[in-house]
Amino acid sequence: MEKKMIAGHDIKPGKNITDHIHVEGTELHVPHVMICGKEDGPTVLITAGIHNAEYVGIQAAIELSNELEPEQIRGNVVIVPLANRSGFENRTMSMVFEDGKNLNRVFPGDKEGSEADKLAHLLFDSFIKNADAYIDLHSGDGFESLIPFAYYLGDTPSEDISKKMIDCINTQYYVRSKCRTGGAYNLASIHGIPSVLIERGEMSLFNRAEIEADKSDIRNILTMLGVLPGTHHIYPKQALTEFDETAPFTGCWYPEKKAGERFNKGEKLGEIRDYFGKSLYTAFAPQEGVILYQCSSLNIIKDGPMIAYGVPIFD
Ligand SMILES: [Zn+2]
C-alpha cells in the first residue's frame, strides 16, 4: 500500500505533530496538527479558518487538536485550525490579506497564481487529497446572520458516506449542494473524498455553546467513521436545495426576515435604499423557503451576498 504523507510528515502510529507548512513563493504559513492513532484506520482532515473571520470553527478546531489523544483514536486526525492565517492576523473580513481573494472560491488553486491561489493549491495538495474524509468548518462572516446547517455535494462517488457524515451533524437542515466549483469540500467530494461543510455561528461572533456543538458534531462523525470508539448518534433533519440572490445595487440593506425564518412565495424579504433613504430595490420571495443566511450589515455591495435560502426537498 502506498504510504500517505500529510504536509511532508509520514504517518507513524502514536505520532503527534504540531507544525507550520510554508506556502512556496509567499510569506504564508499554515498551522496544522497531526494526531496518529496507535491502530491503523482512516485519515480524517478537519479545516477551519478558510474564512478567517468565522471564529466558531477556528476555536473548535484549536480545542479539538488539544483534546484528541493518539491512545483514543484509530487512524489519524489532521487539523488545520486556521487556513487563512494572514487574513486573521490582519483582520480582513474573510479575504486573503495579500490579494483580497476569497480562498473558498479559488480551489483547486494554482501554484503560479497569487497568494490565495497558491494557498488553495497547497491545502489541496498537502492535506485534502491525502485524506479519507474531510470536514470543513464555517460560520456567518462579520456581515452575515446565519442558522446552523451543513452541506454535502450530491452526485459524487462518495455521496453515500458524505450523507452518513451529514446524518451525524446536529442541525435542523442540510443542503445537498450542486455547486462543483471553487470550494474546498466540493473539490474533495469530486475527488471521491467524502466531505461535509458545517456552518454554525454568525456575524463573526462566537460562544461556548456553538464551539461545543461543533466539537460534538466532529466527535460524532469521527465515531461513525470508526476513528473514535463508541456508537454515534443520528440526527434526522430536513433536506434543502439552496438558492441565493446577490445584491443588484450597492447601498443600505434592510432585511425583512431573520435567519431561520420561513417565508411564503411573494413575501417581502428585504429592501435596498440609497443614502437618502430612497428605495432602489425590493426583494420578494420567488418561492416558499427558509432563510439560511443573509447580509446583516447596513451596507450591501453589488454582486455580493444578499440572501441565501433553502427550499425543502420532499422525496
Ligand atoms: Zn465561510
Coordinates of C-alpha atoms and ligand atoms in Angstrom, one line a residue:
M1 CA 0.0 0.0 0.0
E2 CA 1.3 3.5 -0.9
K3 CA 2.3 5.4 2.2
K4 CA 0.5 8.7 2.6
M5 CA 2.2 11.9 3.6
I6 CA 0.5 14.8 5.2
A7 CA 2.1 18.2 4.8
G8 CA 5.5 16.5 4.4
H9 CA 5.1 14.2 7.5
D10 CA 4.8 10.5 7.2
I11 CA 2.1 8.8 9.2
K12 CA 3.5 6.8 12.2
P13 CA 1.4 5.2 14.9
G14 CA 1.4 7.3 18.1
K15 CA 2.9 10.3 16.4
N16 CA 1.7 13.7 17.5
I17 CA 2.8 16.7 15.4
T18 CA 2.3 20.4 15.7
D19 CA 3.9 22.4 12.9
H20 CA 3.6 25.0 10.2
I21 CA 4.0 24.4 6.4
H22 CA 5.3 27.2 4.2
V23 CA 3.4 28.1 1.1
E24 CA 6.1 28.3 -1.5
G25 CA 6.5 31.7 -3.2
T26 CA 4.7 33.6 -0.4
E27 CA 5.2 34.7 3.2
L28 CA 2.3 32.4 4.3
H29 CA 2.5 29.5 6.7
V30 CA -0.3 27.1 7.5
P31 CA -0.5 25.8 11.1
H32 CA -1.5 22.1 11.4
V33 CA -1.7 19.3 13.9
M34 CA -1.5 15.6 13.1
I35 CA -2.5 13.0 15.6
C36 CA -1.7 9.4 14.6
G37 CA -3.6 6.7 16.4
K38 CA -1.9 3.6 17.7
E39 CA -4.1 1.5 15.4
D40 CA -4.5 1.7 11.6
G41 CA -7.6 3.4 10.3
P42 CA -8.8 6.3 8.1
T43 CA -7.2 9.7 7.9
V44 CA -9.7 12.4 8.7
L45 CA -8.9 16.1 7.9
I46 CA -10.6 19.0 9.7
T47 CA -10.0 22.5 8.4
A48 CA -11.2 25.8 9.9
G49 CA -10.4 29.4 9.1
I50 CA -10.5 29.1 5.3
H51 CA -12.7 32.1 6.1
N52 CA -10.6 33.7 8.8
A53 CA -13.3 35.8 10.5
E54 CA -15.6 32.7 11.1
Y55 CA -14.4 32.1 14.6
V56 CA -16.6 29.3 16.0
G57 CA -14.9 26.6 13.8
I58 CA -11.4 28.0 14.4
Q59 CA -11.7 27.8 18.2
A60 CA -13.4 24.4 18.0
A61 CA -10.5 23.1 15.9
I62 CA -7.9 24.5 18.3
E63 CA -9.6 22.9 21.2
L64 CA -10.1 19.6 19.5
S65 CA -6.4 19.5 18.5
N66 CA -5.5 19.6 22.2
E67 CA -8.2 17.2 23.3
L68 CA -7.7 14.2 21.0
E69 CA -5.1 11.7 22.1
P70 CA -3.3 9.1 20.0
E71 CA -4.5 6.4 22.5
Q72 CA -8.1 7.2 21.8
I73 CA -8.1 7.1 18.1
R74 CA -7.9 4.5 15.3
G75 CA -6.4 6.1 12.2
N76 CA -5.3 9.7 12.0
V77 CA -6.8 13.1 12.6
V78 CA -5.3 16.1 10.8
I79 CA -6.4 19.5 11.9
V80 CA -5.7 22.8 10.2
P81 CA -7.2 25.3 12.7
L82 CA -6.5 28.5 10.7
A83 CA -6.1 28.1 7.0
N84 CA -6.0 31.8 6.2
R85 CA -3.7 32.9 8.9
S86 CA -2.6 36.2 7.3
G87 CA -6.3 37.2 7.0
F88 CA -6.8 36.5 10.7
E89 CA -3.7 38.5 11.7
N90 CA -4.7 41.5 9.5
R91 CA -8.4 41.2 10.5
T92 CA -9.8 41.0 7.0
M93 CA -13.4 40.0 6.6
S94 CA -12.5 36.5 5.3
M95 CA -10.3 37.5 2.4
V96 CA -6.7 36.6 1.9
F97 CA -4.9 39.7 3.0
E98 CA -2.3 39.8 0.3
D99 CA -4.5 39.6 -2.8
G100 CA -8.1 40.3 -1.5
K101 CA -9.4 36.9 -2.9
N102 CA -11.9 34.7 -1.2
L103 CA -10.0 31.5 -0.6
N104 CA -13.1 29.3 -0.8
R105 CA -13.8 30.5 -4.4
V106 CA -10.3 29.6 -5.9
F107 CA -9.9 25.9 -5.3
P108 CA -8.1 23.9 -6.8
G109 CA -5.8 26.9 -6.7
D110 CA -2.7 27.5 -8.8
K111 CA 0.9 27.1 -7.9
E112 CA 1.7 30.0 -10.2
G113 CA -1.1 32.3 -9.1
S114 CA -1.3 34.9 -6.4
E115 CA -1.3 34.1 -2.6
A116 CA -4.9 32.8 -2.3
D117 CA -4.3 30.5 -5.4
K118 CA -1.0 29.2 -4.1
L119 CA -2.6 28.6 -0.6
A120 CA -5.5 26.7 -2.1
H121 CA -3.1 24.6 -4.1
L122 CA -1.1 23.7 -1.0
L123 CA -4.2 22.9 1.0
F124 CA -5.4 20.5 -1.6
D125 CA -2.0 19.0 -2.5
S126 CA -0.6 18.6 1.0
F127 CA -3.8 17.9 3.1
I128 CA -7.1 17.3 1.3
K129 CA -6.0 14.9 -1.4
N130 CA -4.4 12.6 1.2
A131 CA -7.5 12.4 3.5
D132 CA -10.1 9.6 3.5
A133 CA -12.7 12.0 4.8
Y134 CA -12.9 15.8 5.3
I135 CA -14.8 18.2 7.5
D136 CA -14.6 22.0 6.8
L137 CA -15.8 24.4 9.5
H138 CA -17.5 27.7 8.6
S139 CA -19.8 30.4 10.2
G140 CA -21.5 33.6 9.2
D141 CA -18.9 36.3 8.4
G142 CA -19.0 39.7 10.1
F143 CA -21.8 40.8 7.8
E144 CA -23.8 37.6 7.8
S145 CA -26.5 36.3 10.0
L146 CA -27.0 32.5 9.8
I147 CA -28.7 29.5 11.3
P148 CA -26.6 26.3 11.8
F149 CA -26.8 23.9 8.8
A150 CA -24.5 21.6 6.8
Y151 CA -23.6 21.0 3.2
Y152 CA -22.5 18.0 1.2
L153 CA -22.1 17.7 -2.6
G154 CA -24.6 15.5 -4.5
D155 CA -23.7 13.2 -7.4
T156 CA -20.2 12.3 -6.3
P157 CA -18.5 8.9 -5.9
S158 CA -18.5 9.3 -2.2
E159 CA -22.0 10.6 -1.8
D160 CA -23.3 7.8 0.5
I161 CA -20.5 8.3 3.1
S162 CA -20.9 12.1 2.9
K163 CA -24.6 11.7 3.6
K164 CA -23.7 9.4 6.6
M165 CA -21.5 12.3 7.9
I166 CA -24.3 14.7 7.4
D167 CA -26.6 12.5 9.5
C168 CA -24.1 12.9 12.4
I169 CA -24.5 16.7 12.5
N170 CA -26.9 18.2 15.0
T171 CA -28.7 20.8 12.9
Q172 CA -32.2 21.2 11.7
Y173 CA -31.3 21.5 8.0
Y174 CA -28.8 20.3 5.4
V175 CA -28.2 21.3 1.8
R176 CA -27.4 18.7 -0.9
S177 CA -25.3 21.1 -2.9
K178 CA -24.9 21.2 -6.7
C179 CA -22.0 23.7 -6.6
R180 CA -19.0 21.9 -8.1
T181 CA -16.5 24.8 -8.3
G182 CA -14.3 26.9 -6.1
G183 CA -14.8 25.4 -2.6
A184 CA -12.5 23.1 -0.7
Y185 CA -15.1 20.5 0.4
N186 CA -16.7 20.5 -3.1
L187 CA -13.3 19.7 -4.7
A188 CA -12.6 17.0 -2.2
S189 CA -16.0 15.4 -2.9
I190 CA -15.4 15.4 -6.7
H191 CA -12.1 13.6 -6.0
G192 CA -14.0 10.9 -4.2
I193 CA -13.2 12.1 -0.6
P194 CA -16.4 12.1 1.5
S195 CA -16.8 15.6 2.8
V196 CA -19.1 18.0 4.6
L197 CA -19.1 21.6 5.4
I198 CA -20.6 22.7 8.8
E199 CA -22.0 26.2 9.2
R200 CA -22.5 27.4 12.8
G201 CA -22.2 30.9 14.3
E202 CA -22.9 34.3 12.8
M203 CA -21.6 37.8 12.4
S204 CA -18.1 36.8 13.4
L205 CA -19.3 36.2 17.0
F206 CA -18.6 33.0 18.9
N207 CA -19.8 31.5 22.2
R208 CA -19.2 28.4 24.2
A209 CA -22.4 26.6 23.1
E210 CA -21.5 26.9 19.4
I211 CA -17.9 25.8 20.0
E212 CA -19.1 22.7 21.9
A213 CA -21.7 22.0 19.3
D214 CA -19.1 22.0 16.5
K215 CA -16.8 19.7 18.6
S216 CA -19.6 17.4 19.4
D217 CA -20.6 17.1 15.7
I218 CA -17.0 16.3 14.8
R219 CA -16.6 13.7 17.5
N220 CA -19.9 12.1 16.3
I221 CA -18.6 12.0 12.7
L222 CA -15.3 10.5 13.9
T223 CA -17.2 7.9 15.9
M224 CA -19.3 7.0 12.8
L225 CA -16.1 6.7 10.7
G226 CA -14.6 4.3 13.4
V227 CA -11.8 6.8 14.4
L228 CA -13.3 7.2 17.9
P229 CA -14.8 4.3 19.9
G230 CA -18.5 4.0 20.8
T231 CA -21.7 4.5 18.9
H232 CA -22.7 7.5 17.0
H233 CA -26.0 9.5 17.1
I234 CA -28.1 10.2 14.0
Y235 CA -29.9 13.5 13.8
P236 CA -32.9 13.5 11.5
K237 CA -33.1 16.8 9.6
Q238 CA -34.8 18.5 6.6
A239 CA -33.1 18.3 3.2
L240 CA -33.0 21.6 1.3
T241 CA -32.0 22.9 -2.1
E242 CA -30.1 26.2 -1.7
F243 CA -30.9 29.3 -3.8
D244 CA -29.2 32.6 -3.4
E245 CA -29.8 36.1 -4.6
T246 CA -26.9 38.5 -4.8
A247 CA -27.3 42.3 -4.4
P248 CA -28.3 44.2 -7.5
F249 CA -27.1 47.6 -6.0
T250 CA -24.6 48.9 -3.5
G251 CA -26.3 50.8 -0.7
C252 CA -28.1 50.3 2.6
W253 CA -29.8 47.0 3.2
Y254 CA -32.9 46.4 5.3
P255 CA -33.7 42.7 5.7
E256 CA -37.3 41.9 6.5
K257 CA -36.7 38.3 7.9
K258 CA -34.4 36.7 10.3
A259 CA -32.0 33.8 9.6
G260 CA -34.1 30.6 10.2
E261 CA -37.4 32.3 9.4
R262 CA -39.7 30.7 6.9
F263 CA -41.5 32.7 4.2
N264 CA -44.1 32.2 1.5
K265 CA -43.9 32.9 -2.2
G266 CA -44.4 36.7 -2.8
E267 CA -43.4 37.9 0.7
K268 CA -41.0 40.8 1.0
L269 CA -37.6 39.6 2.0
G270 CA -35.8 43.0 2.2
E271 CA -35.0 46.3 0.6
I272 CA -32.0 48.2 -0.6
R273 CA -32.2 52.0 -0.3
D274 CA -29.8 54.8 -1.2
Y275 CA -28.1 57.2 1.2
F276 CA -31.1 59.5 1.1
G277 CA -33.5 56.7 2.1
K278 CA -34.9 56.2 -1.4
S279 CA -35.8 52.7 -2.4
L280 CA -33.5 51.1 -5.0
Y281 CA -34.8 47.5 -5.0
T282 CA -37.2 45.3 -3.1
A283 CA -36.5 41.6 -2.8
F284 CA -39.6 39.4 -2.9
A285 CA -39.6 35.6 -2.4
P286 CA -39.8 33.8 -5.7
Q287 CA -41.0 30.7 -3.9
E288 CA -41.5 29.5 -0.3
G289 CA -38.4 28.7 1.7
V290 CA -36.3 29.3 4.8
I291 CA -33.5 31.9 5.3
L292 CA -30.2 30.1 5.7
Y293 CA -28.0 33.1 5.8
Q294 CA -28.3 36.7 4.7
C295 CA -26.5 40.0 4.8
S296 CA -27.0 41.6 8.2
S297 CA -24.8 44.7 7.9
L298 CA -26.3 48.1 6.9
N299 CA -24.0 48.2 3.9
I300 CA -24.6 45.9 1.0
I301 CA -22.4 45.5 -2.0
K302 CA -23.4 45.0 -5.7
D303 CA -23.0 41.4 -6.8
G304 CA -22.1 40.4 -3.2
P305 CA -24.2 38.1 -0.9
M306 CA -27.7 39.3 0.0
I307 CA -29.9 36.3 0.8
A308 CA -29.4 32.6 0.7
Y309 CA -32.4 30.4 1.3
G310 CA -33.4 26.8 1.3
V311 CA -36.3 25.1 -0.3
P312 CA -37.4 21.8 1.2
I313 CA -36.8 18.7 -0.8
F314 CA -39.6 16.1 -0.3
D315 CA -38.8 12.7 -1.6
Ligands
ZN1 ZN -17.2 30.5 5.3

